[in-house]
mmCIF file of C-alpha atoms in Angstrom:
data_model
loop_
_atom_site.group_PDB
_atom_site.id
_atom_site.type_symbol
_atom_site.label_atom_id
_atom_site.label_comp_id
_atom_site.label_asym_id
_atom_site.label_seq_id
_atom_site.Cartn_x
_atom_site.Cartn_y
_atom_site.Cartn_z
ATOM 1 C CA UNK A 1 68.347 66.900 -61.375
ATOM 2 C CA UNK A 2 64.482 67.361 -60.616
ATOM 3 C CA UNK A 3 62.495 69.920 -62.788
ATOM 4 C CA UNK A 4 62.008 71.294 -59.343
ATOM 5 C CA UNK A 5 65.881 72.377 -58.700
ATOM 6 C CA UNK A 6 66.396 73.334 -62.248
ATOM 7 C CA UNK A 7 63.147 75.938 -61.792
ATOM 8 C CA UNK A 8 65.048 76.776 -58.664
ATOM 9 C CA UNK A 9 68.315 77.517 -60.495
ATOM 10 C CA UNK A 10 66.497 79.432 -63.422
ATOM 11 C CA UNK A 11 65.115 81.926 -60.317
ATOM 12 C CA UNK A 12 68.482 82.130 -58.634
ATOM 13 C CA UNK A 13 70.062 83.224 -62.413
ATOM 14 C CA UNK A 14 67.560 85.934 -63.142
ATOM 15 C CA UNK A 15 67.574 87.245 -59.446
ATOM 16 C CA UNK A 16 71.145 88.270 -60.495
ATOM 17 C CA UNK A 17 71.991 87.146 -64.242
ATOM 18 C CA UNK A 18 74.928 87.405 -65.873
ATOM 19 C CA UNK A 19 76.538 86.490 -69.053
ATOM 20 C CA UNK A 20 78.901 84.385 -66.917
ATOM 21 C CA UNK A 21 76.226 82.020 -65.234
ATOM 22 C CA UNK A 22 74.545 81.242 -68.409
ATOM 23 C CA UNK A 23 76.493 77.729 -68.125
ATOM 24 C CA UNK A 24 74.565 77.422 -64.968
ATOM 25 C CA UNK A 25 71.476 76.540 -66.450
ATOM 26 C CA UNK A 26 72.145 75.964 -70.115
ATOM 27 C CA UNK A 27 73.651 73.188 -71.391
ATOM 28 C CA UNK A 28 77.108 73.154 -73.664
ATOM 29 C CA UNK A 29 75.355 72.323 -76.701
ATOM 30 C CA UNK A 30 72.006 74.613 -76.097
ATOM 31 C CA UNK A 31 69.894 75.532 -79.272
ATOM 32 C CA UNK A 32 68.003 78.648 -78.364
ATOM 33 C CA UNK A 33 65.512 80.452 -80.133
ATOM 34 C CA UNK A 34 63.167 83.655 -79.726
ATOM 35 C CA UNK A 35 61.605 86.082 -81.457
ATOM 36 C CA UNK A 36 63.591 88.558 -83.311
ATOM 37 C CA UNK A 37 66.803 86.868 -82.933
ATOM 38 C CA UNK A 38 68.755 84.193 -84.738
ATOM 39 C CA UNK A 39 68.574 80.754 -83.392
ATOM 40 C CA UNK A 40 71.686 80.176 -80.675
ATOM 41 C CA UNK A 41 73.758 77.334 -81.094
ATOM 42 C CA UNK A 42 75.715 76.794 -77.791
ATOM 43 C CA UNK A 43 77.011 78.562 -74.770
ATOM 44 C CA UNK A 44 79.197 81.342 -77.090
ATOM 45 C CA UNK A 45 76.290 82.436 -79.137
ATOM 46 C CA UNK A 46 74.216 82.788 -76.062
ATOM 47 C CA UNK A 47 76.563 84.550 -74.484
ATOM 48 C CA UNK A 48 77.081 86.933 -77.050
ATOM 49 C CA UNK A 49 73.161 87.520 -77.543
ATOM 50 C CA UNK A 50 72.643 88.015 -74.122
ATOM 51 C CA UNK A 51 75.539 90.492 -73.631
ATOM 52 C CA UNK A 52 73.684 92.518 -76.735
ATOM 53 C CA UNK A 53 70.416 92.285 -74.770
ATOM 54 C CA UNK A 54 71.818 93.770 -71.180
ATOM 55 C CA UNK A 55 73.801 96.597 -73.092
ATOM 56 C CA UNK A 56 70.561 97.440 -74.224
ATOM 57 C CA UNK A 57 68.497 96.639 -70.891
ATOM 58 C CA UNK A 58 71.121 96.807 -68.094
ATOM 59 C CA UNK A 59 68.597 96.199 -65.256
ATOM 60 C CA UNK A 60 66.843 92.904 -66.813
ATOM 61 C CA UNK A 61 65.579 90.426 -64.614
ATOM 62 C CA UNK A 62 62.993 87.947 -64.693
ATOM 63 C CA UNK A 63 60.082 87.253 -62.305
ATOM 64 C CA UNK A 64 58.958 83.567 -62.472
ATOM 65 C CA UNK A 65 54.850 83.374 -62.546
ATOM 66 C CA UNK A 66 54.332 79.669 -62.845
ATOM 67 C CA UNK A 67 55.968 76.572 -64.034
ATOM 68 C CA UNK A 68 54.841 72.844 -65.271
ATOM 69 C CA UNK A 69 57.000 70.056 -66.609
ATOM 70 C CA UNK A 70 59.215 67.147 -65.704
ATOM 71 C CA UNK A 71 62.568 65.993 -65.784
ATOM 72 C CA UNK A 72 62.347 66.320 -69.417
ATOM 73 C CA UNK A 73 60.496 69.168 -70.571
ATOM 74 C CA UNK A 74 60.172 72.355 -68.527
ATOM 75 C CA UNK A 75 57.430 75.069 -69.244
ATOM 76 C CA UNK A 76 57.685 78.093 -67.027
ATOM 77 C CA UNK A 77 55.870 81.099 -67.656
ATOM 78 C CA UNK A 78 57.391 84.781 -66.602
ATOM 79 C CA UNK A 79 57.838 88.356 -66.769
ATOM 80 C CA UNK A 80 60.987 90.584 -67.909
ATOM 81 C CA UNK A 81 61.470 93.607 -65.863
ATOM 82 C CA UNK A 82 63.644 96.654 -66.945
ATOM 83 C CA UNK A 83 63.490 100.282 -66.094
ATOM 84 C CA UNK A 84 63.889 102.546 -68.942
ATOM 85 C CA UNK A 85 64.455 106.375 -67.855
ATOM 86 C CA UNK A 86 61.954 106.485 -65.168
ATOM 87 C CA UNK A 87 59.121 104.118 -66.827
ATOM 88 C CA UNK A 88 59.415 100.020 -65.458
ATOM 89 C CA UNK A 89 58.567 97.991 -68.663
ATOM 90 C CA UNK A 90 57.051 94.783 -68.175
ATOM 91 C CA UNK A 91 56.486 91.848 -70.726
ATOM 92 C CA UNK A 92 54.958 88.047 -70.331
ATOM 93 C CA UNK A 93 57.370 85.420 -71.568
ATOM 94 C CA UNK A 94 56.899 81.461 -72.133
ATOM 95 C CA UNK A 95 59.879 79.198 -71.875
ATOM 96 C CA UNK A 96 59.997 75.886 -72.821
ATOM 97 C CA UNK A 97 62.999 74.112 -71.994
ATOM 98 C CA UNK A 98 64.169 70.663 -72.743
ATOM 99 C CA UNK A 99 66.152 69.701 -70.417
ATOM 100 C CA UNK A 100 69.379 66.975 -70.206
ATOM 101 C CA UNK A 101 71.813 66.258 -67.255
ATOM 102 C CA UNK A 102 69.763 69.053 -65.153
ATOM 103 C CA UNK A 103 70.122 72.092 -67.801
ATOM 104 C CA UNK A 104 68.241 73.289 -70.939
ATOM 105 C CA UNK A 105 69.482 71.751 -74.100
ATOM 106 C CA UNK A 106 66.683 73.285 -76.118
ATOM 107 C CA UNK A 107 64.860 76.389 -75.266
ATOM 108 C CA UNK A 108 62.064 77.582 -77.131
ATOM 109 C CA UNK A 109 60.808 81.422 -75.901
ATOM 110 C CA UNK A 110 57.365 82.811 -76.642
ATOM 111 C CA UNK A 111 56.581 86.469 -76.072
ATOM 112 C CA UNK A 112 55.328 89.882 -78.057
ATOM 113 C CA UNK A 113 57.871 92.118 -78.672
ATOM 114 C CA UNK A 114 55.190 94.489 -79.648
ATOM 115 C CA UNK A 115 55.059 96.315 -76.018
ATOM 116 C CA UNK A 116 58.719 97.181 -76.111
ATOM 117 C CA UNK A 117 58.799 99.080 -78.729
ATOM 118 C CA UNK A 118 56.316 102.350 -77.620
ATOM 119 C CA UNK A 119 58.524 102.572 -74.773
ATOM 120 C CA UNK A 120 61.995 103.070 -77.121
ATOM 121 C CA UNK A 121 60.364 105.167 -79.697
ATOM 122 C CA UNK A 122 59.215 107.519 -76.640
ATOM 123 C CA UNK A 123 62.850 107.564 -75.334
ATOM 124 C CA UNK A 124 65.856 109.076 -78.389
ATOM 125 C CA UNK A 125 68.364 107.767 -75.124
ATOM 126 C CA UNK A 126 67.453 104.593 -76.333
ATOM 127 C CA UNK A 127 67.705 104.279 -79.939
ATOM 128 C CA UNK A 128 71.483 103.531 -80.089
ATOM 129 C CA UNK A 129 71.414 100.871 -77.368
ATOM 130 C CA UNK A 130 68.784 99.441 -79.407
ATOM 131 C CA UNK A 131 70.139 99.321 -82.691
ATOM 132 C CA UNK A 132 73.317 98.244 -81.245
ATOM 133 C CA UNK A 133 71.722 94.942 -79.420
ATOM 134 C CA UNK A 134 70.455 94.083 -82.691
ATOM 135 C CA UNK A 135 66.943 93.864 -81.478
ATOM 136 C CA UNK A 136 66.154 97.079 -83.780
ATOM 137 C CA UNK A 137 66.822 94.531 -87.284
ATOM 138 C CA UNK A 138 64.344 92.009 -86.733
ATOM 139 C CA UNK A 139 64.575 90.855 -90.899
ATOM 140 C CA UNK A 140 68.502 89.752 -89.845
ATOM 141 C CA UNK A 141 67.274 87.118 -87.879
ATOM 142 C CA UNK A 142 67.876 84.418 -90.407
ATOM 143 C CA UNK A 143 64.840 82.916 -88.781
ATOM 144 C CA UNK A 144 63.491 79.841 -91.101
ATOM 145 C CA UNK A 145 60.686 77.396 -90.860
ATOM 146 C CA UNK A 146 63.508 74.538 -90.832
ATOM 147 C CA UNK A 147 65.117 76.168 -87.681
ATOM 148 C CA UNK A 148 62.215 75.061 -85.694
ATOM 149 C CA UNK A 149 61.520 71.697 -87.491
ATOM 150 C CA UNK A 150 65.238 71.014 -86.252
ATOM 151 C CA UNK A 151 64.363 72.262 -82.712
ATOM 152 C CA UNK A 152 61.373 70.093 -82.526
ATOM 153 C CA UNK A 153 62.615 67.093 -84.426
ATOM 154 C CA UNK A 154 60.536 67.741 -87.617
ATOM 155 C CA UNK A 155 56.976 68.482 -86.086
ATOM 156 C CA UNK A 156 55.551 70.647 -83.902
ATOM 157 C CA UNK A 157 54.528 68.069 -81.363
ATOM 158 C CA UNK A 158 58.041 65.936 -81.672
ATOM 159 C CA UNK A 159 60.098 66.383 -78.429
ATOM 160 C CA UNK A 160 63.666 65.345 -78.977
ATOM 161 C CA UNK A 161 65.231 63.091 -76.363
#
């Protein structure tokens, strides 16, 4: 599969995601990791994290900016979208996806969490949801350098095959 149809497939997901299309464009043995969660290790884990997420933003969806890559390695840049109350939040995200029989094996997320968070303080309605998906407990991530030198294959410029 060309980087070009897997972009396509990542659009077609986040025009209407759900936890079961994940497999669409993630591979069985995915590694995922982002800020202020635990790395993923496969489809279950993803599933599970993502589940957490929309309970906490039903209405998520992504809107793809721009892309670069190959058949290999995927960047593609984007925004989140969800409404909470009446306010539309709105975040820039980075993805970069390794990719292996036409779905990400490895996906590596960058973004700032940091313009989330005003918008939940200034909404009680939201505090719940939010502790609940576990994005509220950023210290239980169990995040560790050595997740990401296993990610990247020991270095930060290493791209596992």
């Amino acid at each position: 599969m060309s980087a070009e149809q897997f972009v396509a497939n990542f659009i077609d997901f986040w025009d209407r995601p759900s936890v079961d299309r994940i497999p669409e464009i993630l591979h069985p043995d995915v590694v995922l990791t982002q800020p202020m969660s635990p790395p993923m290790h496969g489809i279950a884990a993803a599933q599970r994290e993502f589940a957490q997420i929309w309970r906490f933003l039903p209405d998520l969806r992504a809107h793809v900016d721009r892309w670069r890559g190959d058949d290999n390695v995927v960047f593609i840049e984007f925004r989140l979208l969800a409404h909470v109350g009446r306010h539309r939040i709105e975040w820039p995200n980075v993805d970069r996806m390794i990719l292996r029989d036409g779905k990400a094996i490895q996906r590596m997320n960058y973004f700032d969490p940091l313009p989330v968070l005003p918008i939940v303080l200034k909404h009680p309605s939201l505090w719940r949801r939010w502790w609940v998906s576990g994005a509220a407990r950023p210290w239980r991530t169990g995040h560790r350098i050595d997740d990401y030198r296993t990610i990247t294959g020991g270095g930060p410029t290493t791209v596992l095959d």
